[in-house]
Coordinates of C-alpha atoms in Angstrom, one line a residue:
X5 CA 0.0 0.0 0.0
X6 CA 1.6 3.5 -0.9
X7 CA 1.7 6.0 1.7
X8 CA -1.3 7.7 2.3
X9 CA -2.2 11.4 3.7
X10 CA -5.2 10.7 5.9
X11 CA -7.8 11.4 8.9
X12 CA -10.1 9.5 10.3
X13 CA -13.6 11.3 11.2
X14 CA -15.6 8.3 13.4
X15 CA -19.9 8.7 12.7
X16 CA -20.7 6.4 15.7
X17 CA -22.2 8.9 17.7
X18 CA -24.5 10.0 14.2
X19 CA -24.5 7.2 11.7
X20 CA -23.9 4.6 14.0
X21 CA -26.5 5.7 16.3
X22 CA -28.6 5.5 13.3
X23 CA -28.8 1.5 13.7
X24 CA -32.1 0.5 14.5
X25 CA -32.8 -0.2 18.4
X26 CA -29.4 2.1 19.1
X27 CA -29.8 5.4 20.9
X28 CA -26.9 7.0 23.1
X29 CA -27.6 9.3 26.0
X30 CA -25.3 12.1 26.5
X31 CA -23.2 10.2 28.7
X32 CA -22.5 7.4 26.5
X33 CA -21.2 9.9 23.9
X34 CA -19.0 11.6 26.1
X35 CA -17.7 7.9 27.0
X36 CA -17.2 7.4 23.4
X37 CA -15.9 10.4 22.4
X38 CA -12.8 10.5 25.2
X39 CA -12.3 7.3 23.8
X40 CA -12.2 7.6 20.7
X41 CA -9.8 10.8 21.4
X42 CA -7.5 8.7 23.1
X43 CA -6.9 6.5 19.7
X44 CA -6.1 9.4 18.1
X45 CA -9.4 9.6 15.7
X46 CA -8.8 13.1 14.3
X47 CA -12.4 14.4 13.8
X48 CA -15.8 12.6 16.0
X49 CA -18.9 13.3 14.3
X50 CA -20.8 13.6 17.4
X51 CA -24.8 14.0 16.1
X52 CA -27.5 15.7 14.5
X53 CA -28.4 19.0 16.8
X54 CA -31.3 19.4 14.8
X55 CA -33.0 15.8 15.6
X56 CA -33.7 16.5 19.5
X57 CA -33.2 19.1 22.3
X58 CA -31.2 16.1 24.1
X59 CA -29.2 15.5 20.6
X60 CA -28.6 19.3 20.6
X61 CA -27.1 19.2 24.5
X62 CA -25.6 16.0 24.0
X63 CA -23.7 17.6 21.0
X64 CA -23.0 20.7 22.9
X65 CA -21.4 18.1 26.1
X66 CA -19.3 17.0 23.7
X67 CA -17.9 19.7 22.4
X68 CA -17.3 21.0 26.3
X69 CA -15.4 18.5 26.9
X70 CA -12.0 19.9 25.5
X71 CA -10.7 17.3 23.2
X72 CA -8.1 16.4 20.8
X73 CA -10.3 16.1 17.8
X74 CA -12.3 18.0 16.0
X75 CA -16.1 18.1 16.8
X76 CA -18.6 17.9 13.8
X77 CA -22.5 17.8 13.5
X78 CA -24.6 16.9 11.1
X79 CA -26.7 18.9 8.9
X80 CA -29.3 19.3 6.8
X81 CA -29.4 22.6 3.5
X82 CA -31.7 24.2 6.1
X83 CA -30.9 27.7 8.7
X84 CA -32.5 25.7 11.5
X85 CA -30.1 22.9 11.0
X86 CA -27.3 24.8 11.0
X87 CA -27.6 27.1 13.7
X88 CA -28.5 23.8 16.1
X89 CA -24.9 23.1 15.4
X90 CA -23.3 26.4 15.6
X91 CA -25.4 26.6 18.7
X92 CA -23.4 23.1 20.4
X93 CA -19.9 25.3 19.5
X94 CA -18.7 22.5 17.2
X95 CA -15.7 23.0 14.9
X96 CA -16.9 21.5 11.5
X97 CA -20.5 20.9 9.9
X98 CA -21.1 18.3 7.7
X99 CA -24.1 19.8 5.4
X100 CA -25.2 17.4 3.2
X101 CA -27.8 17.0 0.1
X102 CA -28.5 14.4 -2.2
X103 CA -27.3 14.9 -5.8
X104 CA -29.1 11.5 -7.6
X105 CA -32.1 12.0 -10.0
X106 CA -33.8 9.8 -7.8
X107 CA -33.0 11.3 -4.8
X108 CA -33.8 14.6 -6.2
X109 CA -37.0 13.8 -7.3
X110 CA -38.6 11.6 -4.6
X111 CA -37.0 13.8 -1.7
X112 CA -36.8 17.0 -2.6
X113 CA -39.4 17.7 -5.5
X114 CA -37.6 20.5 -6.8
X115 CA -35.2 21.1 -9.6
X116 CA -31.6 20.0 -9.4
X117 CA -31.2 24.2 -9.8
X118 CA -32.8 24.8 -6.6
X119 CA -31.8 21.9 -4.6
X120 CA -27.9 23.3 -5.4
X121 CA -29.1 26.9 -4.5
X122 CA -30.3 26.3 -1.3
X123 CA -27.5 24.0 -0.5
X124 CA -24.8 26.9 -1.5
X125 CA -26.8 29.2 0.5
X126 CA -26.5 27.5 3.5
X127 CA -22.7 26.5 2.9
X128 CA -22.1 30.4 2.6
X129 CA -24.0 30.9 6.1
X130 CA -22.2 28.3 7.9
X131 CA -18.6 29.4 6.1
X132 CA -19.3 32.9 7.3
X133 CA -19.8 31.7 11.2
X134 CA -16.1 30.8 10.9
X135 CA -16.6 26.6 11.2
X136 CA -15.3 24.1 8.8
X137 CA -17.8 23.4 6.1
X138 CA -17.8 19.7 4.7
X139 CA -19.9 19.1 1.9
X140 CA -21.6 15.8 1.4
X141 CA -23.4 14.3 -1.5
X142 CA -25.7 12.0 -0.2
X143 CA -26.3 8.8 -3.1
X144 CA -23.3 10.2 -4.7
X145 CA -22.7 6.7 -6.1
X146 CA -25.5 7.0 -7.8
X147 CA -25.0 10.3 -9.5
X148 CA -24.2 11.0 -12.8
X149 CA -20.4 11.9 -12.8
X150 CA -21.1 15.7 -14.4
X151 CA -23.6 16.2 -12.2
X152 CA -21.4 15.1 -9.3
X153 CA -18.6 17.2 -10.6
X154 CA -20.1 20.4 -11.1
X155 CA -22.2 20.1 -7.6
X156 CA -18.9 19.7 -6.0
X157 CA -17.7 22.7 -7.9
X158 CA -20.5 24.8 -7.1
X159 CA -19.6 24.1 -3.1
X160 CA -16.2 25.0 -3.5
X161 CA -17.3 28.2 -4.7
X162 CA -19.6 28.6 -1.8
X163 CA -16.8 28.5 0.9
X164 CA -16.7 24.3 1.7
X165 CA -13.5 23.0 2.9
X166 CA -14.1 19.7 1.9
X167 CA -16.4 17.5 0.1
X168 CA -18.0 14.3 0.9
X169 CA -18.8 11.2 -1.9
X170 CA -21.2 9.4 0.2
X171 CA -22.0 5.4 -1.3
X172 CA -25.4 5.7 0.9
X173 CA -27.1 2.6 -0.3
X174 CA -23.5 0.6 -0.6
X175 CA -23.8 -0.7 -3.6
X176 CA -20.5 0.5 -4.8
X177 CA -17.3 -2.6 -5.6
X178 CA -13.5 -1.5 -4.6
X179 CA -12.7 -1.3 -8.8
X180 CA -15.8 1.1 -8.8
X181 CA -14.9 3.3 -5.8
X182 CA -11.4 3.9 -6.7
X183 CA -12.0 4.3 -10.5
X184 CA -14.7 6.9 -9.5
X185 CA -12.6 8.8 -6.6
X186 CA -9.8 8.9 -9.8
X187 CA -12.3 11.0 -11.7
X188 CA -13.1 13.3 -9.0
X189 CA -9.6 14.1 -7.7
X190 CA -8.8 15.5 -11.1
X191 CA -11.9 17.5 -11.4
X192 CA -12.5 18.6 -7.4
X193 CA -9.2 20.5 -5.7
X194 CA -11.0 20.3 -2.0
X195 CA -10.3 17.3 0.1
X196 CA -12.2 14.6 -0.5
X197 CA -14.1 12.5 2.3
X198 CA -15.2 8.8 1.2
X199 CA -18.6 7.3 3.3
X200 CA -19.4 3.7 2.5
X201 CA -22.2 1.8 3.6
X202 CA -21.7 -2.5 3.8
X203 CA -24.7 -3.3 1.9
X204 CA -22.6 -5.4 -0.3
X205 CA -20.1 -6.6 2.4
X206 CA -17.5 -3.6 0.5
X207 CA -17.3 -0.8 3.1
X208 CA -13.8 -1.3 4.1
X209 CA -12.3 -2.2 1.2
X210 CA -14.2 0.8 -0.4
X211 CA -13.0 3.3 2.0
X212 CA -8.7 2.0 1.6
X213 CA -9.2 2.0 -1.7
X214 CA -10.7 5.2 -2.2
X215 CA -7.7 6.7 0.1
X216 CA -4.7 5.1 -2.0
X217 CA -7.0 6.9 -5.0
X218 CA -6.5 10.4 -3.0
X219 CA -9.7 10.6 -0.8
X220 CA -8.7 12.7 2.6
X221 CA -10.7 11.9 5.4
X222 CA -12.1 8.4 6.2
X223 CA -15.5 8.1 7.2
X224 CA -16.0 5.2 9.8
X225 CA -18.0 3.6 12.8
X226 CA -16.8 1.4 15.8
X227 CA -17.9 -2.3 15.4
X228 CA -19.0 -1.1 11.6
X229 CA -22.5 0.1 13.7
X230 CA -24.7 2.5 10.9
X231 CA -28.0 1.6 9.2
X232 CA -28.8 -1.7 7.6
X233 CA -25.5 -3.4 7.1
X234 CA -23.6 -0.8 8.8
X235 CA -20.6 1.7 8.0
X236 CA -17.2 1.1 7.8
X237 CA -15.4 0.0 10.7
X238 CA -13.0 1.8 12.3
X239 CA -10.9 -0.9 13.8
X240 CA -10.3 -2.8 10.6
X241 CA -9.3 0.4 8.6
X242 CA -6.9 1.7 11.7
X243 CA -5.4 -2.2 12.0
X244 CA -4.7 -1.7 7.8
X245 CA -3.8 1.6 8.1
X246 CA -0.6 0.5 11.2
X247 CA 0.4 -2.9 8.9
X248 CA 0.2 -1.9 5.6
X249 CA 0.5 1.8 5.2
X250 CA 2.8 2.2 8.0
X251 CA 0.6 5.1 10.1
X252 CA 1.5 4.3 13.7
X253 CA -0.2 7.6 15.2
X254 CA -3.1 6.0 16.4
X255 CA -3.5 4.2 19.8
X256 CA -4.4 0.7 18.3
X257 CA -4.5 -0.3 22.3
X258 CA -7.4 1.4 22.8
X259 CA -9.8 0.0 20.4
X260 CA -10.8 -3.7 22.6
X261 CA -12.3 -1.3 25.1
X262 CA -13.5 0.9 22.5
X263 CA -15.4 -1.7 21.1
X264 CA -16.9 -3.2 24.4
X265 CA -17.4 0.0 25.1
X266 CA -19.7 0.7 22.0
X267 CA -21.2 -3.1 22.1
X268 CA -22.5 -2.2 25.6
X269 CA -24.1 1.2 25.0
X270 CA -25.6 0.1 21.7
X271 CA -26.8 -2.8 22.9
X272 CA -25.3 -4.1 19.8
X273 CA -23.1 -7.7 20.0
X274 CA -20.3 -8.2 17.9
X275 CA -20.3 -11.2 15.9
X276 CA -18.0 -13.9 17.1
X277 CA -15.8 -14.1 14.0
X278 CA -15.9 -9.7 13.6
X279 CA -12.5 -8.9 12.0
X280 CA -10.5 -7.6 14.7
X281 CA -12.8 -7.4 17.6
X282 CA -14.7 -10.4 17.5
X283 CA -14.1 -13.2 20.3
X284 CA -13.2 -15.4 17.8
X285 CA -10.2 -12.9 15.8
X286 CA -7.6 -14.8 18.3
X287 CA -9.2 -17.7 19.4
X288 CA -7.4 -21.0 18.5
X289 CA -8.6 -24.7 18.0
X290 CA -6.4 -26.7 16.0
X291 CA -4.1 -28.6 17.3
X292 CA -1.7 -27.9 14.0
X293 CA -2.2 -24.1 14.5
X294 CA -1.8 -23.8 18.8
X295 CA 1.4 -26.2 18.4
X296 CA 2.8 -24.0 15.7
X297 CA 1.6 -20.4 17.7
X298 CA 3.4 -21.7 21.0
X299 CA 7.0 -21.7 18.8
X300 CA 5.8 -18.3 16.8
X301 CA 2.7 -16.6 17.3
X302 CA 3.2 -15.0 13.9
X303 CA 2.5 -18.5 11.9
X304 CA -1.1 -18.5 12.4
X305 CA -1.2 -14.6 13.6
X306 CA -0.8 -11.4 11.0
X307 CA -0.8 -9.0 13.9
X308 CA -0.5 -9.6 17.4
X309 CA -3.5 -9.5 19.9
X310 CA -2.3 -6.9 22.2
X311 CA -1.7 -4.4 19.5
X312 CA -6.0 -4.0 19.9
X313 CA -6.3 -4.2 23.3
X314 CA -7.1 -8.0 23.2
X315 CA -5.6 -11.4 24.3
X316 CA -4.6 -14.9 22.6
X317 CA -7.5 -17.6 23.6
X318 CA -7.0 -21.6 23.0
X319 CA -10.2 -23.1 22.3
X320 CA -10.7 -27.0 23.3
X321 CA -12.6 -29.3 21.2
X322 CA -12.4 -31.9 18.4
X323 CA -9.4 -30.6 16.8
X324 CA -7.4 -29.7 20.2
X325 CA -4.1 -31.5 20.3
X326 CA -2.0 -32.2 23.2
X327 CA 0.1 -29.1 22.8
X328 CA -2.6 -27.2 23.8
X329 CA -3.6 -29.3 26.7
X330 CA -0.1 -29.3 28.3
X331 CA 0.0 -25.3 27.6
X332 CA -3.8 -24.7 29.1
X333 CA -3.1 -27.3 31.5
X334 CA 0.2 -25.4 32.8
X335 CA -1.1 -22.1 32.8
X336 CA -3.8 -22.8 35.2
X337 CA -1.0 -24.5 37.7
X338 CA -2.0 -28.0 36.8
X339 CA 1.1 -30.6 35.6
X340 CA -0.2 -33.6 33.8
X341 CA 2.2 -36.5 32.7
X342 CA 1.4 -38.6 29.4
X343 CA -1.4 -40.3 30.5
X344 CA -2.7 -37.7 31.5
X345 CA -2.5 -35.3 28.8
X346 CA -3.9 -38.4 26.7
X347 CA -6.7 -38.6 28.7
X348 CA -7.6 -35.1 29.3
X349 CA -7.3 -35.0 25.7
X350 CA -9.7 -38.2 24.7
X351 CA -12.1 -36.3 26.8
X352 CA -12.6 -32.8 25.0
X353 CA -12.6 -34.6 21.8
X354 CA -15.3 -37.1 22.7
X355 CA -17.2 -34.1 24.9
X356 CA -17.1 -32.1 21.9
X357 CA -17.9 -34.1 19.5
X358 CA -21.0 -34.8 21.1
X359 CA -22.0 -31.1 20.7
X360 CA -21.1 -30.7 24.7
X361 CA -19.2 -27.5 25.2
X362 CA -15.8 -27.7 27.1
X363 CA -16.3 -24.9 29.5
X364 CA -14.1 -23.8 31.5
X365 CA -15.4 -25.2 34.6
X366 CA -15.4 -29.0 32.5
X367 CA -11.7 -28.3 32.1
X368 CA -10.6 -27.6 35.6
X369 CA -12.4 -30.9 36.3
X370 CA -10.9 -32.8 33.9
X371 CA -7.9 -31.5 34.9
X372 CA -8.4 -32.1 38.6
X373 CA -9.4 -35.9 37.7
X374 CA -6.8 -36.3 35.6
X375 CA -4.2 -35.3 38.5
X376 CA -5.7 -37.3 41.4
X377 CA -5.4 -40.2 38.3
X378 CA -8.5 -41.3 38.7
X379 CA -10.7 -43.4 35.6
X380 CA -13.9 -41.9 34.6
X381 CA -15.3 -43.7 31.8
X382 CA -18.3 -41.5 30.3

């Protein structure tokens, strides 16, 4: 991967919050956020003012609390909109409109003319209350290029600082995103923000792509929480970002908590097998893999657990081998000989096999048998 010039803006208190079921209360954003801060996340999107009263003062908390990042709201082409998040004391607004036919003409009603002319308007107005203006086309994947182009041109012109490409529906591929950001980068001199959606199971690859194509600012969630499928996630983009781009300014420690952190507030679980997060990322089974992990953890490991904040599991079952049940076995202060190891071992894979899980509690007896030598037969 070539080096890229890159920040990271995290939407999990807005777009991730957007998940159905998920709501945050001011104090879980203020959580999130001085989390978030201590990764290093340069810019936290933290609402919509103009939703609620308590979005508005949960937006305004955040910005109080004297961070490291930049604070951005959310907003719609509207005066009301924007002065809810001039009113919270944020740094940037992200004012956004949709710039597809279809959008256009099922939202909005009006002429792509008026639509831009409003937006402008309101881009001007924000500018001149001395905030960063970020532009976003909502369903820009599904805009025609020209129309794209010359909406992005026409923001410029009204004082935005940057502008956003927004695949809102996800139905963009990586060849698609990056031959598209391409386009725009020669076209568009402000800084380009890329937003993907996961309808397609794309988002992250979306978002690196459309960064080694020139995009600026990342748009990402924790745990990949946004509508429907979700946004990208931050902690797969910040683990690519640390092995393959070589960017080692963000506190990859922090993101295990940062993702129990959001699971809990959200309400949200992670799936077991989640990239990165997931109890499962550096969990271990095979008998061929835990033998080969206890001489190099980098055989059956790209990165090491604690670079996220997480730990190295052995999971027992039918493909356990006796490596791992002299290393489990040891680390929990109990010393088997050969027999047994063999036995112990006989007994997970039978257990398991029959569907019966190997808990932890079913270990230490094993183990416990095993020492006192006695002969259970099951």
């Amino acid at each position: 991967m070539k080096k890229l010039h890159v920040e990271i803006c995290d939407v999990t208190l807005r777009d991730g919050e957007q998940t159905p079921g998920v709501t945050f209360t001011r104090e879980d954003k203020m959580e999130i956020a001085s989390l978030l801060d201590a990764t290093g996340v340069e810019v936290i999107e933290a609402g919509f003012p103009a939703v609620s009263a308590k979005e508005q003062e949960a937006v305004r908390a955040v910005c109080r609390m004297d961070l490291g990042a930049r604070i951005c709201a959310l907003s719609r082409a509207r005066k009301g909109d924007v002065d809810a998040a001039l009113d919270c004391g944020v740094d940037m607004i992200g004012l956004f409109a949709a710039t597809s036919d279809l959008h256009i003409r099922t939202k909005y009603k009006k002429s792509r003319e008026e639509v831009m002319a409003e937006t402008c308007a309101m881009i001007e107005y924000a500018h001149d209350h001395g905030v960063q203006v970020r532009f976003g086309a909502e369903d820009a994947s599904r805009t025609d290029l020209k129309d794209l182009i010359d909406a992005y041109r026409q923001a410029t012109e009204a004082g935005a600082d940057l502008a956003t490409f927004a695949d809102t529906v996800g139905c963009m591929t990586p060849m698609e995103t990056f031959e598209r950001m391409q386009a725009i980068r020669r076209e568009v001199d402000l800084p380009l923000c890329i937003h993907c959606h996961d309808d397609l199971g794309c988002a992250t690859a979306n978002t690196l792509v459309a960064a080694e194509a020139g995009a600026f600012q990342l748009h990402t969630t924790v745990n990949g929480l946004g509508e429907r499928a979700g946004n990208t996630p931050l902690e797969e983009v910040l683990v690519v970002l640390a092995t393959k781009a070589g960017i080692n300014r963000y506190d990859l420690s922090q993101i295990g908590a940062l993702s129990d952190l959001v699971a809990r507030t959200s309400g949200v679980e992670v799936a077991r097998n989640k990239a990165v997060v997931g109890a499962n990322a550096f969990a271990h089974e095979s008998g061929i893999h835990i033998a080969a992990l206890l001489e190099d953890p980098s055989t059956y490991e790209y990165y090491r657990p604690a670079l996220v904040g997480r730990e190295r599991t052995f999971v027992l079952g039918k493909h356990t081998g006796r490596h791992a049940i002299e290393h489990v076995a040891a680390s929990l202060g109990y010393h088997l000989n050969d027999e047994g190891v063999r036995w112990v071992l006989h007994e997970v894979k039978r257990r398991s096999e029959a569907k019966c899980n190997v808990t932890p509690e079913v270990l230490r007896d094993l183990l416990c048998t095993a020492v006192r030598g006695r002969e259970v037969r099951g």
